[in-house]
C-alpha positions as semicolon CSV with decimal commas, in nm:
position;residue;x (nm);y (nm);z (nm)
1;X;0,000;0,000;0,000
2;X;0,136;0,355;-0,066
3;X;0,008;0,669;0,028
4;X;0,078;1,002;-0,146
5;X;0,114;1,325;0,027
6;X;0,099;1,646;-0,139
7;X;0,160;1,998;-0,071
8;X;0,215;2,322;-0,255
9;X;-0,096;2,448;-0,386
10;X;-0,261;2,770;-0,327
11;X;-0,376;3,115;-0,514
12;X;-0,161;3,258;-0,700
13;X;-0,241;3,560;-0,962
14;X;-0,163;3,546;-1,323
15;X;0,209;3,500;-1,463
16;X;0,300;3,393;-1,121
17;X;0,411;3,076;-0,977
18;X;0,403;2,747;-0,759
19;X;0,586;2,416;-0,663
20;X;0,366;2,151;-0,623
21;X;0,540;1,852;-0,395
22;X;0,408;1,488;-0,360
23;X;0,621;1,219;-0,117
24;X;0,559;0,849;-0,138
25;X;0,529;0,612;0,145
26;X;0,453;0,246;0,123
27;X;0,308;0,077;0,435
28;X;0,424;-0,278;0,452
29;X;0,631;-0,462;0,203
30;X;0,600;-0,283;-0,162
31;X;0,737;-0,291;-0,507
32;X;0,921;0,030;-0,664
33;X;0,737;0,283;-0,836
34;X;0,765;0,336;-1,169
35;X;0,603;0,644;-1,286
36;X;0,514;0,958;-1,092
37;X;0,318;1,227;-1,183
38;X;0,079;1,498;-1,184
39;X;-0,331;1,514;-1,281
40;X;-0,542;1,769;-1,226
41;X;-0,926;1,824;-1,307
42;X;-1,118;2,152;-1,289
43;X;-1,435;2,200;-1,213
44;X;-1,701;2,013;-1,483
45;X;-1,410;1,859;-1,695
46;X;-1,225;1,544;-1,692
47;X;-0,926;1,444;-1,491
48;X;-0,638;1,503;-1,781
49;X;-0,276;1,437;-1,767
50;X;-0,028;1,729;-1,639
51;X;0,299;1,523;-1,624
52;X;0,507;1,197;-1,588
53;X;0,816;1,088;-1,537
54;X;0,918;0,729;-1,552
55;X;1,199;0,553;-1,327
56;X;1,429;0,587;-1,603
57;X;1,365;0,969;-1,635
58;X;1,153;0,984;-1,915
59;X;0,873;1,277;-1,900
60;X;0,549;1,312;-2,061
61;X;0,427;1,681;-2,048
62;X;0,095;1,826;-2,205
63;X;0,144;2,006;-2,461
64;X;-0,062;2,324;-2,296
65;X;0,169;2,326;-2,022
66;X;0,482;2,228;-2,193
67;X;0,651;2,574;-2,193
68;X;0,565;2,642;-1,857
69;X;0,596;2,359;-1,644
70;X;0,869;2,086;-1,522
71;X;0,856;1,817;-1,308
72;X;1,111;1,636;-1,148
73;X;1,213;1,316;-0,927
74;X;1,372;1,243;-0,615
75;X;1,432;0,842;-0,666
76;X;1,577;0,757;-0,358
77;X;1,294;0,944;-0,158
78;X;1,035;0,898;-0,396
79;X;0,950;1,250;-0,421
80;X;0,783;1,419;-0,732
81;X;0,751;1,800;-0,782
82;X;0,555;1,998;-1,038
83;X;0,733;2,352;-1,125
84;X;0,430;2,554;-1,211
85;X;0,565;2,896;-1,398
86;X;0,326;3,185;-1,578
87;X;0,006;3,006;-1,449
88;X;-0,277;3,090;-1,625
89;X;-0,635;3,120;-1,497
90;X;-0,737;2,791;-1,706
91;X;-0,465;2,619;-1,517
92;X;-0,696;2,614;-1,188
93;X;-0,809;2,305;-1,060
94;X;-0,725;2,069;-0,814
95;X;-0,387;1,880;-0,897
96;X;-0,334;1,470;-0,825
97;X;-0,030;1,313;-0,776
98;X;-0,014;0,958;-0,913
99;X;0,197;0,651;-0,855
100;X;0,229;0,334;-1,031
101;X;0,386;0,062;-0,993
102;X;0,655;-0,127;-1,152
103;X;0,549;-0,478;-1,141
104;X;0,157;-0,457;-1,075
105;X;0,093;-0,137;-1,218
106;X;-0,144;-0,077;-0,970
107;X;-0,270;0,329;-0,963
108;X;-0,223;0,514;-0,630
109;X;-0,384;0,869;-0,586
110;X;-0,336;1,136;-0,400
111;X;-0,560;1,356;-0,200
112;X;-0,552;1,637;-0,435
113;X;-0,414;1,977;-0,362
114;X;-0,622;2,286;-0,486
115;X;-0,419;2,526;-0,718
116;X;-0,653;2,858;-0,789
117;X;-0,480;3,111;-1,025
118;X;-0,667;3,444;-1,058
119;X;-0,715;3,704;-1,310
């Protein structure tokens, strides 16, 4: 079992920015993970994809925040962060960190961390 525990979110204005921070912790015997990352889902749409990165580094970024954002990867302490720069208004929502595993692929989620960016 792992749990995810973010932190970071907040309001922020326009053009400004955050650091979004989400720390793995498995309870009981666990595999590795394999991929990290970021979701987020605004209010009335779909949960979408921020960011990813893999155990061997490898990053997939949405295009509409490819400029803008960067995540990153502590292995050892299984840390992810989520470099938000020149947020936009559209980029509020409430942002997800994910897990998965390297042998089940089994999903973890975490509690969500509200990011509000106003105009």
């Amino acid at each position: 079992q792992i749990q995810l525990v973010e932190s970071g979110g907040g309001l922020v204005q326009t053009g400004g920015s955050l650091r979004l921070s989400c720390a793995a912790s498995a309870s009981g015997k666990s595999f590795g993970i394999n991929i990290m990352g970021w979701y987020r889902q605004a209010p009335g749409k779909q949960r979408e994809l921020v960011a990813t990165i893999t155990a061997g580094g490898s990053t997939n970024v949405a295009d509409s925040v490819r400029s803008r954002f960067t995540i990153s990867r502590d292995y050892a302490k299984d840390t992810v962060w989520l470099q938000m720069n020149s947020l936009k208004p559209e980029d509020t929502a409430v942002y997800y960190c994910n897990a998965v595993l390297d042998v089940t692929a089994t999903n973890y989620w975490g509690q969500g961390t509200q990011v509000t960016v106003s105009s």
